[in-house]
Short mmCIF file of C-alpha atoms and ligand atoms in Angstrom, two decimals:
data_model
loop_
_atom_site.label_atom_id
_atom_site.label_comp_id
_atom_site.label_asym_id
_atom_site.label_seq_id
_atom_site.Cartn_x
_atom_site.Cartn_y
_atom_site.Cartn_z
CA UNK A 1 -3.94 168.00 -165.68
CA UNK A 2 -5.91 170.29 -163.89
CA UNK A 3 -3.80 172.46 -160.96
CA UNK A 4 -4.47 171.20 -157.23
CA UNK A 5 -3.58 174.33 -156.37
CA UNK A 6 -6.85 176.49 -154.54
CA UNK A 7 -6.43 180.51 -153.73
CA UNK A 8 -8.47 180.82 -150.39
CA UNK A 9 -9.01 184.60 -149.83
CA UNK A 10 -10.10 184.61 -146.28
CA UNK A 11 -8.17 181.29 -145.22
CA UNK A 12 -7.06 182.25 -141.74
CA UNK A 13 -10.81 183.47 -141.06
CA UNK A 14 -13.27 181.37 -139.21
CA UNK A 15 -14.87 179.53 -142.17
CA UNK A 16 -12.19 179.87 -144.55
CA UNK A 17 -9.74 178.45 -142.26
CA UNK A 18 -12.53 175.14 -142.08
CA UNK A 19 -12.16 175.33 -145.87
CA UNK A 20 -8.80 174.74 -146.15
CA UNK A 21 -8.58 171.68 -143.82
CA UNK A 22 -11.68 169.83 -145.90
CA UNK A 23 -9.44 171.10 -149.44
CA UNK A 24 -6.64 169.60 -148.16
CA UNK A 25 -8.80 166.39 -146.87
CA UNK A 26 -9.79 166.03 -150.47
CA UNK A 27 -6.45 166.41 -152.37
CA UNK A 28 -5.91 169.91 -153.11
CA UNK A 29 -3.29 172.69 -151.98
CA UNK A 30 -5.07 175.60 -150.23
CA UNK A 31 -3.36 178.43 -150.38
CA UNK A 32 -4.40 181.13 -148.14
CA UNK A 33 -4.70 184.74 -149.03
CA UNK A 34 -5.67 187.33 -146.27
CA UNK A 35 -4.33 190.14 -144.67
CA UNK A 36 -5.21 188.83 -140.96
CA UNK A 37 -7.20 191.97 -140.56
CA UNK A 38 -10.00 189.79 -138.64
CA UNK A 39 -8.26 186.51 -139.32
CA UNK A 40 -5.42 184.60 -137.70
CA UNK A 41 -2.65 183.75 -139.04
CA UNK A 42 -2.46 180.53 -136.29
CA UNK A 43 -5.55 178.92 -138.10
CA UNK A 44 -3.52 178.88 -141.04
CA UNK A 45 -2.30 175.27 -140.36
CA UNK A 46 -3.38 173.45 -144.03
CA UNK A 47 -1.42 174.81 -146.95
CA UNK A 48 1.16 178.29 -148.04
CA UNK A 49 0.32 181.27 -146.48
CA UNK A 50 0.38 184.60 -148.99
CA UNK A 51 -0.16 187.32 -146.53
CA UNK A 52 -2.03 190.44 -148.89
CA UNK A 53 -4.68 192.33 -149.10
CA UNK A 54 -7.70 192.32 -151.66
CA UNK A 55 -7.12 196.46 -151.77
CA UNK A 56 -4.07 195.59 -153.40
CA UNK A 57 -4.11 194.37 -156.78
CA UNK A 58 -0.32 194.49 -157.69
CA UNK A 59 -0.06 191.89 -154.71
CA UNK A 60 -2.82 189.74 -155.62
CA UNK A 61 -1.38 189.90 -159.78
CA UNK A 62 1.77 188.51 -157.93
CA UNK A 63 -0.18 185.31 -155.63
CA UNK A 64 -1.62 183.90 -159.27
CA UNK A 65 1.36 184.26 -160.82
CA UNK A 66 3.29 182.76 -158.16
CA UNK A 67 0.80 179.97 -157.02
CA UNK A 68 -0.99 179.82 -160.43
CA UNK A 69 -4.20 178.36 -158.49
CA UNK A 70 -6.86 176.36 -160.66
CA UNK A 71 -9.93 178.34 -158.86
CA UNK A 72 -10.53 180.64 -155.97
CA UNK A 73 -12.37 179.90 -152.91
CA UNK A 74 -13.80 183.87 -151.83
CA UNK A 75 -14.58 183.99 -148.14
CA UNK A 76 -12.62 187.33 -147.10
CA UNK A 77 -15.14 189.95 -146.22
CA UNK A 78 -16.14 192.00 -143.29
CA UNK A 79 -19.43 190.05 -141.89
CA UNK A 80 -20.80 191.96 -138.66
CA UNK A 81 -24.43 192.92 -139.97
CA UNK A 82 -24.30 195.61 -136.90
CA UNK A 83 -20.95 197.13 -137.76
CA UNK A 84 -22.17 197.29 -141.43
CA UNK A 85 -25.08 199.48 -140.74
CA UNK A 86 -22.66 201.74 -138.88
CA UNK A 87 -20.05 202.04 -141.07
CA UNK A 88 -21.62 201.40 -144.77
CA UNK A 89 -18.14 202.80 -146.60
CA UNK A 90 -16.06 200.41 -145.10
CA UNK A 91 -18.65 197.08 -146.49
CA UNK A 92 -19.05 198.74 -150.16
CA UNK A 93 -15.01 199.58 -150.09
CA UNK A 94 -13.50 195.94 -148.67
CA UNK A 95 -15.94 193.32 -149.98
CA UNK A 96 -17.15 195.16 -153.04
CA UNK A 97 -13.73 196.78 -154.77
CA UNK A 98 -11.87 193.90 -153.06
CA UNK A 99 -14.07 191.20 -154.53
CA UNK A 100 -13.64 193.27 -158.19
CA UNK A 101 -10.20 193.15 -157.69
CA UNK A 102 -10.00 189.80 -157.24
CA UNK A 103 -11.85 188.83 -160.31
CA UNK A 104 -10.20 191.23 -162.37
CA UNK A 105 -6.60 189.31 -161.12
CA UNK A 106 -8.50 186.40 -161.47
CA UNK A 107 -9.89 187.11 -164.89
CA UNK A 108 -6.12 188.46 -166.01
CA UNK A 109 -4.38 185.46 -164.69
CA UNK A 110 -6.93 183.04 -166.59
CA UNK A 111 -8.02 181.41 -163.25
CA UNK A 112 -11.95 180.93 -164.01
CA UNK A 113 -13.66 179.37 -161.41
CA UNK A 114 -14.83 181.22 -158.47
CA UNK A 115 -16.69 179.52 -155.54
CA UNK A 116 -17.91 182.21 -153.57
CA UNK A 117 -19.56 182.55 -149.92
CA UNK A 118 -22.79 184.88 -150.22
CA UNK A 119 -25.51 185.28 -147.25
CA UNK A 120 -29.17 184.62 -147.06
CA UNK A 121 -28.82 188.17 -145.39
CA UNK A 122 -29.25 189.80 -149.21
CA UNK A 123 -32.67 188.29 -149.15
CA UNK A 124 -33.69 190.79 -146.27
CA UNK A 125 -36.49 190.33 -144.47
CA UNK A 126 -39.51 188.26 -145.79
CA UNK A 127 -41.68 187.73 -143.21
CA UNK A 128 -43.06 184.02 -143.39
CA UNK A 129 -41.31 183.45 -147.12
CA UNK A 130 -39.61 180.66 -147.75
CA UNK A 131 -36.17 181.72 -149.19
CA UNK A 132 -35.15 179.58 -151.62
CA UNK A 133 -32.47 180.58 -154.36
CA UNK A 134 -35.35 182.47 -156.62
CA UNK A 135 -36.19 184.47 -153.54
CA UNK A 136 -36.17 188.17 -154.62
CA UNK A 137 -32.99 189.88 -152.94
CA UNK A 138 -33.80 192.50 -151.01
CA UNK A 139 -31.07 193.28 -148.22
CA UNK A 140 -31.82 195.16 -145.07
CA UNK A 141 -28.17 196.08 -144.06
CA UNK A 142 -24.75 197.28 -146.13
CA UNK A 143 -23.08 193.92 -145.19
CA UNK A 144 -26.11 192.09 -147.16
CA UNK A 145 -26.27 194.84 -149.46
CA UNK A 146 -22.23 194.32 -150.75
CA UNK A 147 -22.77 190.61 -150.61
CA UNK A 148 -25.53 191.15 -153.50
CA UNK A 149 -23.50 193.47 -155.39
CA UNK A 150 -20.76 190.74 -155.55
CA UNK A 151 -23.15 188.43 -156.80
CA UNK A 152 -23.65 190.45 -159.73
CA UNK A 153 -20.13 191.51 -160.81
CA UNK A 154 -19.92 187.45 -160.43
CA UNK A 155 -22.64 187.54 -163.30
CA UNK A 156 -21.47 190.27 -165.19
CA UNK A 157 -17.84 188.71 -165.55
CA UNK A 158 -18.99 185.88 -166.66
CA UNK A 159 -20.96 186.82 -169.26
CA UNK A 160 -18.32 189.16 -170.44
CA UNK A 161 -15.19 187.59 -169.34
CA UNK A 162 -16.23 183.45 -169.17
CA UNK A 163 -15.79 183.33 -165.45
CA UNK A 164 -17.69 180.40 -163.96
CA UNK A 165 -19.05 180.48 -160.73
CA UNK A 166 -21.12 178.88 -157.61
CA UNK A 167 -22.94 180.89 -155.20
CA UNK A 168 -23.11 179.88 -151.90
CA UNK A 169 -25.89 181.85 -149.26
CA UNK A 170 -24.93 180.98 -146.20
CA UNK A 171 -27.96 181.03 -142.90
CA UNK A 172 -26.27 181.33 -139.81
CA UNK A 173 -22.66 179.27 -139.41
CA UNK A 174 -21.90 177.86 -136.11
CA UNK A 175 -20.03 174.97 -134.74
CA UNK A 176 -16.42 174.37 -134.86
CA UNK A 177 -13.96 171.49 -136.59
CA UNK A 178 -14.83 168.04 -134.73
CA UNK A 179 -11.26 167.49 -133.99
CA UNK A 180 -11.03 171.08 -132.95
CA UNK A 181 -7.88 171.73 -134.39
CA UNK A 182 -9.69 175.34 -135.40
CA UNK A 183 -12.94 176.91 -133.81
CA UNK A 184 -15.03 180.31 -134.53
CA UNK A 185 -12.99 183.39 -132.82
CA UNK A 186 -14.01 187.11 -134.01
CA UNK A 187 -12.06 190.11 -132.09
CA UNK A 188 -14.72 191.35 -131.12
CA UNK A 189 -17.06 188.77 -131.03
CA UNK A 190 -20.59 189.16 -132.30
CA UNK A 191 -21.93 186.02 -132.77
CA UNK A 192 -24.33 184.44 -130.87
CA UNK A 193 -22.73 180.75 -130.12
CA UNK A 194 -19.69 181.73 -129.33
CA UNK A 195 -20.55 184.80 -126.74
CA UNK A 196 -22.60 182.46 -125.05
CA UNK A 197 -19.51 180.00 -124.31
CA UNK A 198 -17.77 182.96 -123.47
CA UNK A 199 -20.63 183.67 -120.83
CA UNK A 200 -20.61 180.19 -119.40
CA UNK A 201 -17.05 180.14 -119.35
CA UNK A 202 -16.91 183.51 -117.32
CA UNK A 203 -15.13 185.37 -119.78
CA UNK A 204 -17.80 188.15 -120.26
CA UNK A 205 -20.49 189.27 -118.12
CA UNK A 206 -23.57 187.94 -119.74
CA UNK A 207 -25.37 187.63 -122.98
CA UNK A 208 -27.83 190.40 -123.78
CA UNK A 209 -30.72 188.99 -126.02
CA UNK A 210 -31.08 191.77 -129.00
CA UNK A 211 -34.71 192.13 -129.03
CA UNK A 212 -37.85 190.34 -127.47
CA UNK A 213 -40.66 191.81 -129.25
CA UNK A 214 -40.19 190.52 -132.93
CA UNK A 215 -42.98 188.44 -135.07
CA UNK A 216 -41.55 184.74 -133.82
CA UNK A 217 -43.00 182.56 -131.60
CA UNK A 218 -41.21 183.48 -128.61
CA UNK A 219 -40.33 187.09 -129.63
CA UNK A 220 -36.62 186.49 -130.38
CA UNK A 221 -35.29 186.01 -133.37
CA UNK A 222 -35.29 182.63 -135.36
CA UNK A 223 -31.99 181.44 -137.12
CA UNK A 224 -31.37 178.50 -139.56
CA UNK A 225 -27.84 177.30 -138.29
CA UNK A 226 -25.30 175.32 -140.06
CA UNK A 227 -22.14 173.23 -138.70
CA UNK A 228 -19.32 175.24 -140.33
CA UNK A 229 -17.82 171.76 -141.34
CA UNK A 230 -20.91 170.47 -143.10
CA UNK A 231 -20.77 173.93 -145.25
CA UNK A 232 -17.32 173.90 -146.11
CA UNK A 233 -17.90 170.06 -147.39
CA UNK A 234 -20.51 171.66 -149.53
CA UNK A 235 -17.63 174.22 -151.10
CA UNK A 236 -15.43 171.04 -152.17
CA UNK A 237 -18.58 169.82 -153.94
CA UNK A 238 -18.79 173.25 -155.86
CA UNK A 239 -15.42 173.40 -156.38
CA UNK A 240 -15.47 169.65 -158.15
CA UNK A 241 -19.13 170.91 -159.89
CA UNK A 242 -17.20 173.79 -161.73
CA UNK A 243 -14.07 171.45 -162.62
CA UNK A 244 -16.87 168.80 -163.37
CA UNK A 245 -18.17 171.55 -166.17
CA UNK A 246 -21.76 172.26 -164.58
CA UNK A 247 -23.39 175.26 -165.15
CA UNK A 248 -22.96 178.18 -162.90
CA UNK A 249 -25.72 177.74 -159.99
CA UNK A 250 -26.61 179.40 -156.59
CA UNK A 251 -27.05 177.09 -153.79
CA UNK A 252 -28.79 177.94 -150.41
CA UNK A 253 -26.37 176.60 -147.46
CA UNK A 254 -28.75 175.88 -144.13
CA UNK A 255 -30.77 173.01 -142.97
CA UNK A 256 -34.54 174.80 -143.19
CA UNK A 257 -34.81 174.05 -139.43
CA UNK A 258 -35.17 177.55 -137.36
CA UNK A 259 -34.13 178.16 -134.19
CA UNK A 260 -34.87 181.38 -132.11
CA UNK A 261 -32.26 182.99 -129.79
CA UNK A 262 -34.11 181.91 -126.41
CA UNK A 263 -33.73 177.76 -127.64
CA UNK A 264 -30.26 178.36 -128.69
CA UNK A 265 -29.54 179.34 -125.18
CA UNK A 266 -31.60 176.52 -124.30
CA UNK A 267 -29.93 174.28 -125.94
CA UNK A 268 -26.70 176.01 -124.73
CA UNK A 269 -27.48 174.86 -121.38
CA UNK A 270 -28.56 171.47 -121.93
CA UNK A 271 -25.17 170.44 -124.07
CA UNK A 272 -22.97 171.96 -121.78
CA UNK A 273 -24.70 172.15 -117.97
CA UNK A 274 -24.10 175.14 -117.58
CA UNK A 275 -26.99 178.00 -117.28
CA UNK A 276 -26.41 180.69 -119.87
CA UNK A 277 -25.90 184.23 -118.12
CA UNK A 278 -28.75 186.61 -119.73
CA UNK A 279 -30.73 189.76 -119.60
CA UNK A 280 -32.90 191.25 -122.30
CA UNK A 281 -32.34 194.32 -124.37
CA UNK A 282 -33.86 196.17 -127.38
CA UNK A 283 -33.52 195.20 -130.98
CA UNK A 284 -30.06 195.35 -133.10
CA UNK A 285 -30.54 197.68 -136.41
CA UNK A 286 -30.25 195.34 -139.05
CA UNK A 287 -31.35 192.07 -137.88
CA UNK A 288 -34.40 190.14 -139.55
CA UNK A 289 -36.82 188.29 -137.64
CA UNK A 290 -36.69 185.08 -139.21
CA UNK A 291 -34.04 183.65 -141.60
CA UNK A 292 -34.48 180.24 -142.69
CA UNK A 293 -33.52 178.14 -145.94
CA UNK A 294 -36.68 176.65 -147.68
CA UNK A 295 -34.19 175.09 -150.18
CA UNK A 296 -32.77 172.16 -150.60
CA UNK A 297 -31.13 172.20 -153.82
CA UNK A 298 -27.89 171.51 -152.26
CA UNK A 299 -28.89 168.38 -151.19
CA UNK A 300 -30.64 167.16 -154.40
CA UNK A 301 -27.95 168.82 -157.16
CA UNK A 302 -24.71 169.22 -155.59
CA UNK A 303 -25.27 165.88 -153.17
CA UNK A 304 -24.46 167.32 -150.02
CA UNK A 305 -25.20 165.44 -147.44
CA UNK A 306 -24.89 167.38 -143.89
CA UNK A 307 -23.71 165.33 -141.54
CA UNK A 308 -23.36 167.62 -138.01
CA UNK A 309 -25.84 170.26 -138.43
CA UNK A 310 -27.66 169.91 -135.39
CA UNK A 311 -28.07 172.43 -132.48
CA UNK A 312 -26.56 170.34 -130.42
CA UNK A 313 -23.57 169.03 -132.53
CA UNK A 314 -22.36 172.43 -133.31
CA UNK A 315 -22.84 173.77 -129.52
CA UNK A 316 -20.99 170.25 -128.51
CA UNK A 317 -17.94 170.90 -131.07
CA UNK A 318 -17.79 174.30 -130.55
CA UNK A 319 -17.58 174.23 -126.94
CA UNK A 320 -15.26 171.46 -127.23
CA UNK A 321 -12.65 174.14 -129.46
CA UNK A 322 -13.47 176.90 -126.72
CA UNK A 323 -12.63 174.67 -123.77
CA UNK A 324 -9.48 173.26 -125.59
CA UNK A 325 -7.96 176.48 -126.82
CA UNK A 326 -9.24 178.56 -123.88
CA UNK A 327 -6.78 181.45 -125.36
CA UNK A 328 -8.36 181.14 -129.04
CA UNK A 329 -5.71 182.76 -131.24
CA UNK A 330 -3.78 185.96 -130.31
CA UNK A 331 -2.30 188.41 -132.78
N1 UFG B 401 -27.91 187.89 -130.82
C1 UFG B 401 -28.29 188.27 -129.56
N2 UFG B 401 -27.32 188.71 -128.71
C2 UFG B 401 -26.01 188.77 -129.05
C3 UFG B 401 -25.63 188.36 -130.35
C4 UFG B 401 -26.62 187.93 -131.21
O1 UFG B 401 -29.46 188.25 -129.21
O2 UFG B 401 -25.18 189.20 -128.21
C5 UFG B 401 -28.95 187.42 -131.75
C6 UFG B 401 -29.03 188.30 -132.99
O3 UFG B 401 -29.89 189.39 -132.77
C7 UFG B 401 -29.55 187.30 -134.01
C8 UFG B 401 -28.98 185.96 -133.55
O4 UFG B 401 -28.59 186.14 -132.20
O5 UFG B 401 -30.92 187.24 -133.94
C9 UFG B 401 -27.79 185.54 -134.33
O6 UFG B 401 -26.87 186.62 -134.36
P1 UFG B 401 -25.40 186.48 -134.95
O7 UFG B 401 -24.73 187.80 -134.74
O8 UFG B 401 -24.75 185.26 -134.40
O9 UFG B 401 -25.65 186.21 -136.47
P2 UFG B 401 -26.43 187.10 -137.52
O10 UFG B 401 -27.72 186.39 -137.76
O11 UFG B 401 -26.51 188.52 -137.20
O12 UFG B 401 -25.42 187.06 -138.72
C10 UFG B 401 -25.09 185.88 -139.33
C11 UFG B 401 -23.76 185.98 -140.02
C12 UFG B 401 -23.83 186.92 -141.16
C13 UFG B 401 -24.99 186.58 -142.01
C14 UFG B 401 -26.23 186.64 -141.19
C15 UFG B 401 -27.49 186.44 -141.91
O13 UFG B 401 -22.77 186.39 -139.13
O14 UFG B 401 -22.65 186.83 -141.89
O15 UFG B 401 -26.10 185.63 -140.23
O16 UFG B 401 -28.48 186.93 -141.04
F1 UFG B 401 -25.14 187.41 -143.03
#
């Protein structure tokens, strides 16, 4: 019988932590692996914790032989497209050489299936392109850049080593569990969605809007969002399309609806009636205009089925999370 026994790298992150809750919904063990560099260890709430680093291969050689999971779940990585264009060496050293490490444990310890969470930011910018999974790859920061560079160790091992694999490219993840036993918390925060609550909720000054002037209808930029718990449903489905015995595949993860920054803060307002504190500034380096799936070969292949992937549904649940756990998680 196959092992119910899943390594999470990254499971006391934002999405990884969301990961583990729908594994455990469907019957398996998560165990998380992370070294609570930018995770928490209090979202670790849904399987064994193995506190480690992907720098350090000794310790991860020690996890598979200890847990002896049936496939890995990869979600730790540094994923701040700004802090990636100022500090490349960091992105190439933690996701890259941590990612090879992990598939060289994995590879060693006979674990062969690897679901792993890529980013429609290694498609770059294609102005008015629909990005679907044959879109060339062309990223326009480092934290793309290492993203894409995974993806093709992920290839290489498999040809030479019989790993199997599904590719997820994330758009933009938002939202927070419905029963908001976990939510989105970055120290510092970055994101969009979740400085905005901060804003309305008077814990920062004010949103500044990074960039007016770009090639969208309103001049902002334009986002595909996804409900974080609709995208980790789609990792179960990969997981059980690998242990099923289907071929390795990439999968797009967004909804192909765009949204630019000025309606999120719309929308902001509406869901929560409360006026989003806001002034205008100049572009961030790295950011495309427009990212948005023109894919759905999740929904066709893999059958998933998002269920809460609306603007409002992931402002709702993710301001539900902030207002609960007005704290978030503290080291
Ligand atoms: N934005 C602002 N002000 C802010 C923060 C963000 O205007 O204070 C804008 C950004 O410029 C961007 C949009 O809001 O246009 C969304 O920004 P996020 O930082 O929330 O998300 P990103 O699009 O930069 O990044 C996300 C994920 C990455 C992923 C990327 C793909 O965090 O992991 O989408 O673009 F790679």
């Amino acid at each position: 019988m196959i092992s119910k026994t899943i390594l999470v790298t990254g499971g006391a992150g934002y999405i990884g932590s969301h990961a583990c809750k729908a594994l455990k919904n469907a019957g398996f063990t998560p165990v998380t692996y992370d070294n609570c560099s930018t995770g928490w260890e209090q979202a670790v709430k849904f399987g064994p914790f193995a506190r480690g680093d992907l720098l350090d291969r000794s310790r991860l050689d020690a996890v598979f032989t200890q847990y002896k999971p049936a496939a890995v779940m990869h979600f730790a990585a540094l994923s701040q497209v700004g802090e990636s264009m100022q500090d490349p060496g960091r992105y190439w050293r933690e996701n890259v050489t941590g990612a090879l490490n992990l598939v060289e444990a994995a590879v060693a310890a006979n674990c062969l299936d690897v679901v792993f969470s890529s980013t429609c930011a290694t498609y770059g910018d294609q102005d008015n392109v629909v990005l679907d999974e044959n879109s060339p790859q062309r990223p326009i920061n480092a934290y793309g850049a290492s993203k894409r560079a995974i993806e093709d160790i992920l290839h290489d091992f498999t040809a030479a080593h019989g790993l199997r694999h599904v590719i997820f490219r994330y758009f933009n993840v938002a939202g927070a569990d419905p029963e908001a036993e976990i939510g989105e918390f970055h120290q510092p925060e970055t994101h969009l969605i979740p400085l905005m609550l901060d804003a309305i909720a008077g814990k920062r000054d004010g949103l500044t809007i990074f960039g007016t002037d770009y090639p969208t209808p309103d001049g902002t930029c334009v986002r595909d969002y996804v409900h974080v718990s609709d995208l980790v449903d789609a990792h179960v489905l990969g997981l059980k399309w690998l242990q099923d015995g289907k071929p390795n595949r990439v999968f797009n993860l967004g909804t192909g609806d765009g949204f630019s920054v000025r309606q999120v803060i719309e929308h902001s307002h509406a869901v929560t009636n409360r006026a989003v504190p806001h002034v205008t500034g100049p572009r961030r380096p790295g950011d495309c205009a427009k990212l948005v799936s023109g894919s759905n070969r999740a929904i066709t292949e893999l059958g998933w089925a998002p269920q809460r992937s609306t603007l409002e549904s992931m402002i709702r649940d993710a301001w539900r999370w902030h207002q609960n756990t007005p704290n978030h998680y503290e080291k």
